[in-house]
Amino acid sequence: MRTALLKHTLFLLITACAALSQSRIPKVWDEAALATWATPIANLNVRPSHISPAEYDALPVQNLRTYPVYLPSREPAGYWQMLQTTGPKPLIESAALRTEKDWLEAGRRVFEELDHLPLRTLDPKFIAAARNMETFVPARTTVLPDGTIFGMRWVPTPAGVALSYTNCANCHVGYLKDGTRVVGGPTFMSRETGVAPLLFAVHQANRLVPAAIPIRMGDEPFGMRMYRAYGVPWAPNDIHTRMKTMTQDDFFAWSGAGDRGGAIPRWNGSLFFPTKVPDLIGIKDRKYLDATATHLHRNIGDLMRYAALVSSAESTVFGDHNVLPAEASRVQARLPDEALYALALYIYSLQPPPNPNKLDAQARAGRQIFRRQGCPACHTPPLYTSNKVTLAQGFTPPKPTSPGLDVLPITVGTDPGLALATRKGTGYYKVPSLKGLWYRGHYLHDGSVASLEEMFDPQRLEETHTPGGFSPPGVKARAIRGHEFGLRLNTKQRAQLIAFLKTL
Ligand code: HEC
Ligand code: HEC
């Protein structure tokens, strides 16, 4: 009798705890939170519109587990058969999550396994290609030690096994030369410390991705679909207009710039003004999302919203401009709020790899230089960012500024293209944190600079400079302007400053 009672009490307790953990989950598409979340677009002075909470809630929920794709010669016996028979399985089973540890593990799975829904395909042509050795040109494919291919996934769906691509982990996992996997670090790391997985080369060589742009919008030509991803119809001489007639080869010539620093441009980004992949480690303490502070990061709900936005609910309406044709929709499905919550908790928990650079005499001398040069005014310890935004060159902020933006009314003079001539163009560049500089590589918002030596080399201001990172295709030499701090040091001081920066 007593044991039955005890069991019953325990059961009640457990259900109460589960209910408790569910109730702390912020609602993702919450009108009040969305209202002032995005930063208005410069030159338009309106926020991008979001779909309504009613529309969002009415979307079908996607919650499917995915499995790695092996190099065909290394696929374990019976694996393909297992995928056929296993059937659709949930990516997250929130009812079973009790402890913090359970939630983090669930979030890890979402981060690692979530696929790009719009790129999911059941087309037998692509599935056969992914199982054919000839697809994987050895020099252009990163095969991980366990024989799996970086970035590709199988998804058992109710309609059969689909081929797809990793979502977050495709761009936000880096590898150090010693094999250390840096979850949350940018996929394209410093050449000194990291290796770049070559998945994008696979795409490029084999056209495995039917078209890189995830929209259901009928049969428009390739260039036109690209234009819809990046075009800025309200800009007087929009550089993106030329995308309308671009071929896939033109596109890949630009977007293959990933390993040169600029990332594959995301929806609302720009092929011509790319952004590097930022480091997600330590993001909990940072107030803005994206190089141009497109969104505030007020709490975990904002990170969940950001993940929802980039995976399925991107903005397509900017003031009077809808970048999609009327009948088209980019939004097809949503993730369960619990999956986004677990994902955000996991991202908050990420830790940097152990730093081999010690604060020795050289680095301590560098710390003095860092202080004397006035760097802490913007890169304020301990976060090494003041969590403020600066003005892009040529931008006059509207008055009053959008609530939540802490504006430092000066410009550091870096290329203003992203901040002024794109749909992510808020007019601002945030002050980035300097944590993790040693493993990240690719500095400044567009990743033009590939090393700290290059960053603090005054030669980079000259037209004859060869950027180590991003440059447009065909451009060998060009100046990397702006951020002229720490450029007037002698060789010894520069080495000291860099030694210090590498300890962060
Ligand atoms: C195709 C590559 C790619 C994929 C896939 C991707 N990201 Fe990103 N992510 C980027 C790039 C590039 C930026 C920088 C955008 C900018 O600055 O405008 C970024 C920015 C971010 C930021 C803002 C960080 C900061 O400090 O400003 C967060 C948070 C983020 N991504 C989370 C995610 C999550 C979660 C997923 C999976 C749902 C994901 N990303 C998928 C490339 C990617
Ligand atoms: C007035 C504010 C300000 C001062 C002072 C300043 N920075 Fe910066 N720093 C920025 C901004 C803003 C960026 C980003 C610019 C961009 O992305 O276009 C940046 C970027 C950087 C980056 C590249 C980080 C990355 O992840 O891309 C490094 C490294 C850096 N600063 C180091 C320094 C050092 C060292 C000093 C002192 C010698 C210094 N900064 C002084 C505002 C400042």
Coordinates of C-alpha atoms and ligand atoms in Angstrom, one line a residue:
M1 CA 0.0 0.0 0.0
R2 CA 2.7 2.4 1.1
T3 CA 4.9 1.6 -1.9
A4 CA 1.9 2.2 -4.2
L5 CA 1.4 5.6 -2.5
L6 CA 5.0 6.4 -2.8
K7 CA 5.0 5.4 -6.5
H8 CA 2.0 7.6 -7.1
T9 CA 3.6 10.6 -5.3
L10 CA 6.8 10.0 -7.3
F11 CA 4.8 9.9 -10.5
L12 CA 3.0 13.2 -9.6
L13 CA 6.3 14.8 -8.8
I14 CA 7.9 13.7 -12.1
T15 CA 4.9 14.9 -14.1
A16 CA 5.1 18.2 -12.2
C17 CA 8.8 18.6 -13.0
A18 CA 8.2 17.8 -16.7
A19 CA 5.3 20.3 -16.8
L20 CA 7.6 22.8 -15.1
S21 CA 10.3 22.4 -17.7
Q22 CA 7.8 22.8 -20.5
S23 CA 6.3 25.9 -19.0
R24 CA 9.6 27.7 -18.9
I25 CA 9.9 27.5 -22.7
P26 CA 9.3 30.9 -24.3
K27 CA 6.8 31.0 -27.1
V28 CA 8.8 31.4 -30.2
W29 CA 6.5 33.4 -32.5
D30 CA 5.3 35.8 -29.9
E31 CA 3.9 39.1 -31.2
A32 CA 5.1 41.3 -28.3
A33 CA 8.6 39.9 -28.5
L34 CA 8.7 40.2 -32.3
A35 CA 7.4 43.7 -32.4
T36 CA 10.7 45.4 -31.6
W37 CA 13.1 42.5 -32.2
A38 CA 14.5 43.4 -35.7
T39 CA 16.6 46.5 -36.4
P40 CA 15.0 48.7 -39.1
I41 CA 16.6 48.6 -42.5
A42 CA 18.7 51.7 -43.3
N43 CA 17.4 53.9 -46.1
L44 CA 13.9 52.3 -45.7
N45 CA 13.6 52.9 -42.0
V46 CA 11.2 50.0 -41.4
R47 CA 11.7 46.7 -39.8
P48 CA 11.4 43.6 -42.1
S49 CA 7.9 42.2 -41.5
H50 CA 7.5 38.7 -40.0
I51 CA 4.7 36.2 -40.6
S52 CA 2.0 36.5 -38.1
P53 CA 1.9 34.3 -35.0
A54 CA -1.3 32.8 -36.4
E55 CA 0.4 31.9 -39.7
Y56 CA 3.4 30.6 -37.8
D57 CA 1.4 28.4 -35.5
A58 CA -0.6 27.0 -38.4
L59 CA 2.5 25.7 -40.1
P60 CA 3.0 21.9 -40.1
V61 CA 5.5 20.9 -37.5
Q62 CA 8.6 19.2 -38.8
N63 CA 10.3 16.9 -36.3
L64 CA 12.4 14.2 -38.1
R65 CA 15.6 12.5 -37.1
T66 CA 18.3 12.4 -39.7
Y67 CA 21.3 10.0 -40.3
P68 CA 24.8 10.5 -41.7
V69 CA 25.6 9.8 -45.3
Y70 CA 28.7 7.6 -45.7
L71 CA 31.2 7.6 -48.4
P72 CA 29.7 4.8 -50.5
S73 CA 32.8 2.6 -50.1
R74 CA 32.7 3.0 -46.3
E75 CA 29.0 2.5 -45.7
P76 CA 28.5 -0.2 -43.1
A77 CA 26.8 -3.4 -44.3
G78 CA 23.0 -3.2 -43.8
Y79 CA 23.0 0.6 -43.3
W80 CA 21.0 1.4 -46.3
Q81 CA 18.5 -1.4 -45.5
M82 CA 18.3 -0.1 -41.9
L83 CA 17.4 3.4 -43.2
Q84 CA 14.6 2.0 -45.4
T85 CA 13.1 -0.1 -42.6
T86 CA 13.5 2.3 -39.6
G87 CA 10.9 4.7 -40.8
P88 CA 10.4 8.3 -39.6
K89 CA 11.6 9.0 -36.1
P90 CA 11.2 12.2 -34.0
L91 CA 14.2 14.5 -33.8
I92 CA 13.1 15.5 -30.4
E93 CA 10.9 13.7 -27.9
S94 CA 10.2 16.5 -25.4
A95 CA 7.9 14.5 -23.1
A96 CA 10.9 12.3 -22.2
L97 CA 13.2 15.2 -21.2
R98 CA 13.5 15.6 -17.5
T99 CA 16.9 17.0 -16.5
E100 CA 19.0 19.9 -17.8
K101 CA 21.4 17.2 -19.1
D102 CA 18.5 15.6 -21.1
W103 CA 17.7 19.0 -22.6
L104 CA 21.3 19.7 -23.6
E105 CA 21.6 16.3 -25.2
A106 CA 18.4 16.9 -27.1
G107 CA 19.7 20.3 -28.2
R108 CA 23.0 18.7 -29.3
R109 CA 21.0 16.4 -31.5
V110 CA 19.1 19.3 -33.1
F111 CA 22.3 21.2 -33.7
E112 CA 24.1 18.3 -35.2
E113 CA 21.2 16.6 -37.0
L114 CA 18.7 19.1 -38.0
D115 CA 18.6 19.2 -41.8
H116 CA 17.8 22.0 -44.3
L117 CA 14.1 21.3 -44.9
P118 CA 13.9 23.2 -48.2
L119 CA 16.9 21.3 -49.6
R120 CA 15.4 17.9 -48.7
T121 CA 14.9 15.8 -51.8
L122 CA 13.3 12.5 -52.7
D123 CA 14.5 12.8 -56.4
P124 CA 16.0 9.4 -57.3
K125 CA 18.7 11.1 -59.4
F126 CA 20.2 12.9 -56.3
I127 CA 19.8 9.9 -54.1
A128 CA 21.6 7.7 -56.6
A129 CA 24.4 10.3 -56.9
A130 CA 24.9 10.4 -53.1
R131 CA 25.4 6.6 -53.2
N132 CA 27.8 6.6 -56.1
M133 CA 31.6 6.7 -55.4
E134 CA 32.1 8.7 -58.6
T135 CA 30.2 11.6 -57.0
F136 CA 32.8 12.1 -54.4
V137 CA 35.9 13.5 -56.0
P138 CA 38.5 12.6 -53.3
A139 CA 40.4 15.9 -53.4
R140 CA 37.1 17.8 -53.0
T141 CA 35.2 15.9 -50.3
T142 CA 35.9 15.9 -46.6
V143 CA 35.4 12.3 -45.4
L144 CA 35.4 12.3 -41.6
P145 CA 37.3 9.7 -39.7
D146 CA 34.2 7.5 -39.2
G147 CA 33.7 7.4 -43.0
T148 CA 30.8 9.8 -43.1
I149 CA 30.6 12.9 -45.4
F150 CA 30.6 16.3 -43.8
G151 CA 27.3 18.0 -44.0
M152 CA 25.1 15.4 -45.8
R153 CA 22.1 13.6 -44.1
W154 CA 19.6 10.9 -44.9
V155 CA 16.1 11.5 -43.6
P156 CA 13.6 8.7 -43.4
T157 CA 10.3 10.5 -44.1
P158 CA 6.8 9.1 -44.5
A159 CA 7.4 9.2 -48.3
G160 CA 10.7 7.3 -48.2
V161 CA 14.3 8.1 -47.4
A162 CA 15.2 11.6 -48.5
L163 CA 18.7 13.1 -49.1
S164 CA 19.3 16.4 -47.2
Y165 CA 22.0 18.6 -45.8
T166 CA 22.9 19.5 -42.2
N167 CA 21.6 22.8 -41.0
C168 CA 23.4 24.5 -38.2
A169 CA 26.4 22.1 -38.0
N170 CA 27.1 22.7 -41.7
C171 CA 28.5 26.2 -41.0
H172 CA 28.9 26.3 -37.2
V173 CA 31.3 23.4 -36.6
G174 CA 35.0 23.9 -37.2
Y175 CA 37.9 21.4 -37.1
L176 CA 41.4 22.2 -35.7
K177 CA 44.4 20.7 -37.4
D178 CA 44.9 18.2 -34.5
G179 CA 41.4 16.9 -35.2
T180 CA 39.6 18.7 -32.4
R181 CA 36.0 19.4 -33.3
V182 CA 35.0 22.9 -32.3
V183 CA 31.2 23.0 -32.0
G184 CA 30.0 26.5 -32.5
G185 CA 33.3 27.6 -34.1
P186 CA 33.1 28.8 -37.7
T187 CA 33.4 26.0 -40.3
F188 CA 36.1 28.0 -42.1
M189 CA 38.8 28.6 -39.5
S190 CA 42.1 30.2 -39.5
R191 CA 44.5 28.5 -41.9
E192 CA 47.1 28.3 -39.2
T193 CA 45.0 26.4 -36.7
G194 CA 42.1 24.9 -38.6
V195 CA 41.0 22.9 -41.6
A196 CA 38.1 23.7 -43.8
P197 CA 35.7 20.9 -44.7
L198 CA 35.1 20.8 -48.4
L199 CA 31.4 20.1 -48.6
F200 CA 30.8 23.2 -50.6
A201 CA 33.2 21.9 -53.2
V202 CA 31.1 18.8 -53.4
H203 CA 28.0 20.9 -54.1
Q204 CA 29.9 22.9 -56.7
A205 CA 31.5 19.9 -58.5
N206 CA 28.4 17.8 -58.5
R207 CA 25.4 20.1 -58.4
L208 CA 24.1 17.8 -55.7
V209 CA 22.0 20.5 -54.3
P210 CA 19.2 21.1 -56.9
A211 CA 19.4 24.8 -56.4
A212 CA 20.9 26.5 -53.4
I213 CA 17.8 28.6 -52.7
P214 CA 15.2 27.2 -50.5
I215 CA 12.0 28.6 -51.8
R216 CA 9.0 27.0 -53.4
M217 CA 8.1 29.4 -56.1
G218 CA 7.6 27.7 -59.4
D219 CA 10.0 27.5 -62.3
E220 CA 11.7 30.9 -62.4
P221 CA 15.2 30.8 -64.0
F222 CA 18.1 30.2 -61.6
G223 CA 19.3 33.9 -61.6
M224 CA 15.8 35.2 -60.8
R225 CA 15.5 32.9 -57.8
M226 CA 18.9 34.1 -56.6
Y227 CA 17.8 37.7 -57.1
R228 CA 14.8 37.0 -54.9
A229 CA 17.1 35.8 -52.1
Y230 CA 19.3 38.9 -52.1
G231 CA 17.8 41.7 -54.3
V232 CA 17.2 45.1 -52.7
P233 CA 14.3 46.5 -54.8
W234 CA 14.2 49.8 -53.0
A235 CA 17.9 50.7 -53.6
P236 CA 18.5 53.1 -56.5
N237 CA 21.3 51.2 -58.2
D238 CA 20.9 47.8 -56.6
I239 CA 24.0 45.7 -57.4
H240 CA 21.9 42.6 -57.0
T241 CA 19.9 43.3 -60.1
R242 CA 22.6 41.6 -62.1
M243 CA 21.8 38.4 -60.4
K244 CA 18.6 38.0 -62.5
T245 CA 20.7 36.8 -65.4
M246 CA 23.3 34.9 -63.4
T247 CA 24.1 31.3 -64.3
Q248 CA 25.0 28.6 -61.7
D249 CA 28.6 28.9 -62.6
D250 CA 28.7 32.7 -62.0
F251 CA 27.0 32.0 -58.7
F252 CA 29.4 29.4 -57.5
A253 CA 32.4 31.6 -58.5
W254 CA 31.2 34.0 -55.9
S255 CA 29.7 31.7 -53.3
G256 CA 32.7 29.4 -53.4
A257 CA 34.3 32.2 -51.5
G258 CA 33.5 30.3 -48.3
D259 CA 37.1 29.1 -47.7
R260 CA 38.3 32.6 -48.7
G261 CA 36.4 34.0 -45.7
G262 CA 33.0 35.2 -46.9
A263 CA 30.4 32.6 -46.2
I264 CA 27.8 31.1 -48.5
P265 CA 25.3 34.0 -48.4
R266 CA 22.2 33.2 -46.5
W267 CA 18.7 34.5 -47.4
N268 CA 18.6 38.3 -47.1
G269 CA 22.4 38.3 -47.2
S270 CA 24.4 39.2 -50.2
L271 CA 26.6 37.5 -52.8
F272 CA 28.6 40.7 -53.2
F273 CA 28.8 41.7 -49.6
P274 CA 29.2 38.5 -47.7
T275 CA 29.5 37.9 -44.0
K276 CA 31.9 35.5 -42.4
V277 CA 30.5 32.7 -40.2
P278 CA 30.6 34.1 -36.7
D279 CA 31.6 32.1 -33.6
L280 CA 28.6 31.0 -31.5
I281 CA 30.7 30.1 -28.5
G282 CA 30.0 32.8 -25.8
I283 CA 27.0 34.2 -27.6
K284 CA 24.9 34.2 -24.4
D285 CA 26.6 37.4 -23.3
R286 CA 26.3 39.2 -26.7
K287 CA 23.5 41.7 -27.2
Y288 CA 23.1 41.6 -31.0
L289 CA 22.8 38.9 -33.7
D290 CA 24.6 39.2 -37.0
A291 CA 27.4 41.5 -38.0
T292 CA 25.0 44.3 -38.7
A293 CA 22.9 43.7 -35.6
T294 CA 19.8 42.6 -37.6
H295 CA 18.2 41.4 -34.4
L296 CA 18.4 42.0 -30.7
H297 CA 19.5 39.2 -28.4
R298 CA 17.6 40.0 -25.2
N299 CA 17.0 36.5 -23.9
I300 CA 16.9 32.8 -25.0
G301 CA 13.7 33.4 -26.8
D302 CA 15.5 35.7 -29.3
L303 CA 18.0 33.0 -30.0
M304 CA 15.1 30.5 -30.6
R305 CA 13.4 33.0 -32.9
Y306 CA 16.7 33.5 -34.8
A307 CA 17.0 29.8 -35.3
A308 CA 13.4 29.6 -36.5
L309 CA 13.9 32.6 -38.8
V310 CA 17.0 31.1 -40.5
S311 CA 15.6 27.7 -40.8
S312 CA 12.1 28.3 -41.9
A313 CA 10.6 31.7 -41.3
E314 CA 12.8 34.3 -43.0
S315 CA 11.4 37.8 -43.8
T316 CA 10.3 38.4 -47.3
V317 CA 8.4 41.7 -46.9
F318 CA 10.2 45.0 -46.4
G319 CA 7.9 48.0 -46.2
D320 CA 6.0 48.1 -49.5
H321 CA 8.4 45.5 -51.1
N322 CA 7.6 41.8 -51.2
V323 CA 10.7 40.1 -52.6
L324 CA 8.7 37.0 -53.5
P325 CA 6.0 36.7 -56.2
A326 CA 2.5 37.0 -54.6
E327 CA 1.7 33.3 -54.8
A328 CA 5.0 32.0 -53.5
S329 CA 5.9 31.3 -49.9
R330 CA 9.3 30.6 -48.4
V331 CA 7.8 29.2 -45.2
Q332 CA 6.8 25.6 -45.3
A333 CA 7.0 24.2 -41.8
R334 CA 8.2 25.0 -38.3
L335 CA 10.1 23.1 -35.7
P336 CA 8.5 22.3 -32.3
D337 CA 9.2 25.2 -29.8
E338 CA 10.8 22.5 -27.6
A339 CA 13.4 21.7 -30.3
L340 CA 14.3 25.4 -30.6
Y341 CA 14.6 25.7 -26.8
A342 CA 16.8 22.7 -26.5
L343 CA 18.9 24.0 -29.4
A344 CA 19.3 27.4 -27.8
L345 CA 20.2 25.9 -24.4
Y346 CA 22.8 23.8 -26.1
I347 CA 24.3 26.8 -28.0
Y348 CA 24.6 28.7 -24.7
S349 CA 26.4 25.7 -23.2
L350 CA 29.2 25.6 -25.8
Q351 CA 32.8 26.0 -24.6
P352 CA 35.9 27.0 -26.5
P353 CA 38.6 24.5 -27.1
P354 CA 41.6 24.7 -24.7
N355 CA 43.8 27.6 -25.7
P356 CA 47.4 26.6 -26.2
N357 CA 48.5 30.3 -26.1
K358 CA 49.6 31.2 -22.6
L359 CA 49.7 34.7 -21.1
D360 CA 53.5 34.8 -21.1
A361 CA 55.8 37.8 -20.9
Q362 CA 55.3 38.6 -24.6
A363 CA 51.5 38.4 -24.3
R364 CA 51.6 40.5 -21.1
A365 CA 53.5 43.2 -22.9
G366 CA 50.8 42.9 -25.6
R367 CA 48.1 43.5 -23.0
Q368 CA 49.8 46.8 -22.1
I369 CA 49.7 47.8 -25.7
F370 CA 46.1 46.8 -26.0
R371 CA 45.3 49.1 -23.2
R372 CA 47.5 51.9 -24.4
Q373 CA 46.0 51.8 -27.8
G374 CA 42.5 52.3 -26.4
C375 CA 41.2 49.0 -27.6
P376 CA 39.2 48.3 -24.4
A377 CA 37.0 51.3 -25.1
C378 CA 35.3 49.1 -27.7
H379 CA 36.6 45.6 -26.9
T380 CA 35.9 45.8 -23.2
P381 CA 37.1 43.0 -21.0
P382 CA 35.9 40.5 -19.9
L383 CA 33.7 40.0 -23.0
Y384 CA 36.1 42.0 -25.2
T385 CA 33.1 43.8 -26.7
S386 CA 31.3 46.8 -25.3
N387 CA 28.1 45.3 -26.7
K388 CA 27.5 48.4 -28.8
V389 CA 27.0 49.1 -32.4
T390 CA 29.0 51.5 -34.5
L391 CA 27.9 53.4 -37.6
A392 CA 28.8 52.1 -41.1
Q393 CA 30.7 54.8 -43.1
G394 CA 28.1 57.2 -44.6
F395 CA 25.2 56.2 -42.3
T396 CA 23.3 58.8 -40.3
P397 CA 21.1 57.0 -37.8
P398 CA 17.4 58.0 -37.5
K399 CA 16.3 59.7 -34.4
P400 CA 15.2 58.2 -32.1
T401 CA 17.2 55.0 -32.7
S402 CA 15.4 51.7 -32.5
P403 CA 14.9 50.7 -28.8
G404 CA 17.5 48.3 -27.5
L405 CA 20.3 49.5 -29.7
D406 CA 23.2 51.0 -27.9
V407 CA 24.8 53.2 -30.5
L408 CA 28.4 54.4 -30.4
P409 CA 28.1 57.3 -32.8
I410 CA 31.4 56.8 -34.6
T411 CA 32.5 54.7 -37.6
V412 CA 35.5 52.4 -37.8
G413 CA 35.4 52.9 -41.6
T414 CA 35.2 49.3 -42.8
D415 CA 33.5 48.5 -46.1
P416 CA 29.9 49.8 -45.7
G417 CA 28.4 47.6 -48.4
L418 CA 26.8 45.0 -46.2
A419 CA 25.4 47.6 -43.8
L420 CA 24.0 49.9 -46.4
A421 CA 23.3 48.0 -49.7
T422 CA 21.7 44.7 -48.5
R423 CA 18.6 43.4 -46.8
K424 CA 20.7 42.9 -43.7
G425 CA 21.7 46.5 -44.0
T426 CA 20.8 48.2 -40.8
G427 CA 23.5 50.9 -41.1
Y428 CA 25.4 49.5 -38.1
Y429 CA 28.3 47.1 -37.5
K430 CA 28.4 45.7 -34.0
V431 CA 31.6 45.7 -32.0
P432 CA 32.6 42.0 -32.2
S433 CA 34.0 40.1 -29.2
L434 CA 37.7 39.2 -29.5
K435 CA 37.3 36.0 -27.6
G436 CA 38.5 33.0 -29.6
L437 CA 40.5 35.0 -32.1
W438 CA 43.2 32.3 -32.0
Y439 CA 41.2 29.6 -33.6
R440 CA 38.6 31.6 -35.6
G441 CA 40.6 33.2 -38.4
H442 CA 38.8 35.5 -40.9
Y443 CA 38.3 38.9 -39.4
L444 CA 36.1 41.8 -40.0
H445 CA 32.4 41.3 -41.0
D446 CA 33.2 40.0 -44.4
G447 CA 36.2 37.9 -43.5
S448 CA 38.5 39.8 -45.8
V449 CA 41.4 39.5 -43.3
A450 CA 42.7 36.0 -42.8
S451 CA 45.1 36.4 -39.9
L452 CA 45.9 38.8 -37.1
E453 CA 49.3 39.5 -38.8
E454 CA 47.3 40.8 -41.8
M455 CA 44.8 42.7 -39.6
F456 CA 47.6 44.8 -38.0
D457 CA 49.7 45.2 -41.1
P458 CA 49.4 48.8 -42.4
Q459 CA 50.1 47.5 -45.9
R460 CA 46.5 46.2 -46.0
L461 CA 45.3 49.7 -46.5
E462 CA 47.1 49.9 -49.9
E463 CA 45.5 49.0 -53.3
T464 CA 48.4 46.6 -53.9
H465 CA 47.5 44.4 -50.9
T466 CA 46.5 40.8 -51.5
P467 CA 43.7 39.9 -49.1
G468 CA 44.2 36.6 -47.3
G469 CA 40.4 36.2 -47.0
F470 CA 37.4 37.2 -49.0
S471 CA 37.8 39.0 -52.3
P472 CA 35.4 39.1 -55.3
P473 CA 36.2 36.5 -58.0
G474 CA 39.0 37.6 -60.2
V475 CA 40.2 40.3 -57.8
K476 CA 43.8 39.6 -56.6
A477 CA 44.8 42.9 -55.1
R478 CA 42.7 45.5 -53.2
A479 CA 42.9 47.6 -50.1
I480 CA 41.1 46.4 -47.0
R481 CA 40.0 49.7 -45.5
G482 CA 39.0 50.8 -42.0
H483 CA 39.6 49.8 -38.4
E484 CA 42.9 51.6 -38.4
F485 CA 43.5 50.8 -34.7
G486 CA 46.8 49.3 -33.8
L487 CA 48.4 49.9 -37.2
R488 CA 51.1 52.2 -36.1
L489 CA 53.1 49.8 -34.0
N490 CA 56.7 48.6 -34.7
T491 CA 57.3 45.0 -35.5
K492 CA 58.1 44.0 -31.9
Q493 CA 55.0 45.7 -30.5
R494 CA 52.8 44.2 -33.2
A495 CA 54.0 40.7 -32.3
Q496 CA 53.3 41.4 -28.7
L497 CA 49.8 42.7 -29.3
I498 CA 49.1 39.6 -31.5
A499 CA 50.5 37.3 -28.8
F500 CA 48.1 38.8 -26.3
L501 CA 45.1 38.7 -28.7
K502 CA 45.8 35.0 -29.3
T503 CA 45.4 34.3 -25.5
L504 CA 41.7 35.4 -25.5
Ligands
HEC1 C1 25.0 28.2 -44.7 C2 25.7 28.4 -43.5 C3 24.9 28.6 -42.2 C4 24.0 27.7 -41.6 C5 23.5 26.4 -42.2 C6 23.6 28.3 -40.4 N1 24.3 29.5 -40.2 FE1 24.2 30.6 -38.5 N2 25.3 32.0 -39.5 C7 25.9 31.9 -40.7 C8 26.4 33.2 -41.1 C9 27.2 33.4 -42.4 C10 26.1 34.1 -40.1 C11 26.5 35.6 -40.1 C12 25.3 36.4 -40.6 C13 25.5 37.9 -40.5 O1 26.4 38.3 -39.8 O2 24.8 38.6 -41.2 C14 25.4 33.3 -39.1 C15 24.9 33.9 -37.9 C16 24.3 33.2 -36.9 C17 24.0 33.7 -35.6 C18 24.4 35.1 -35.1 C19 25.6 35.1 -34.4 C20 26.3 36.4 -34.1 O3 27.2 36.4 -33.2 O4 26.0 37.4 -34.7 C21 23.4 32.7 -34.9 C22 22.9 32.8 -33.4 C23 23.4 31.6 -35.7 N3 23.9 31.9 -37.0 C24 22.8 30.4 -35.4 C25 22.5 29.4 -36.3 C26 21.7 28.2 -36.1 C27 21.0 27.9 -34.7 C28 21.6 27.5 -37.2 C29 20.8 26.3 -37.5 C30 19.4 26.4 -37.3 C31 22.4 28.2 -38.2 N4 23.0 29.3 -37.6 C32 22.7 27.8 -39.5 C33 25.9 30.8 -41.4 C34 25.1 29.7 -41.3
HEC2 C1 35.9 52.6 -31.8 C2 35.7 51.2 -31.5 C3 36.8 50.3 -31.7 C4 38.1 50.4 -31.2 C5 38.7 51.5 -30.4 C6 38.8 49.2 -31.7 N1 38.0 48.4 -32.3 FE1 38.4 46.6 -33.0 N2 36.6 46.5 -33.9 C7 35.6 47.4 -33.8 C8 34.5 47.1 -34.8 C9 33.2 47.9 -35.0 C10 34.9 45.9 -35.4 C11 34.1 45.2 -36.5 C12 34.3 45.9 -37.9 C13 33.7 45.2 -39.0 O1 33.3 44.0 -38.9 O2 33.5 45.8 -40.1 C14 36.2 45.6 -34.9 C15 36.9 44.4 -35.2 C16 38.1 44.0 -34.6 C17 38.7 42.8 -34.9 C18 38.2 41.7 -35.8 C19 37.3 40.8 -35.0 C20 36.5 39.8 -35.8 O3 36.0 38.9 -35.2 O4 36.3 40.1 -37.0 C21 39.9 42.7 -34.2 C22 40.9 41.6 -34.1 C23 40.0 44.0 -33.5 N3 38.8 44.7 -33.8 C24 41.0 44.3 -32.6 C25 41.1 45.6 -32.1 C26 42.3 46.1 -31.4 C27 43.5 45.2 -31.1 C28 42.1 47.4 -31.1 C29 43.1 48.4 -30.5 C30 44.3 48.4 -31.2 C31 40.8 47.7 -31.6 N4 40.2 46.6 -32.2 C32 40.2 48.9 -31.4 C33 35.6 48.5 -33.0 C34 36.8 49.0 -32.4

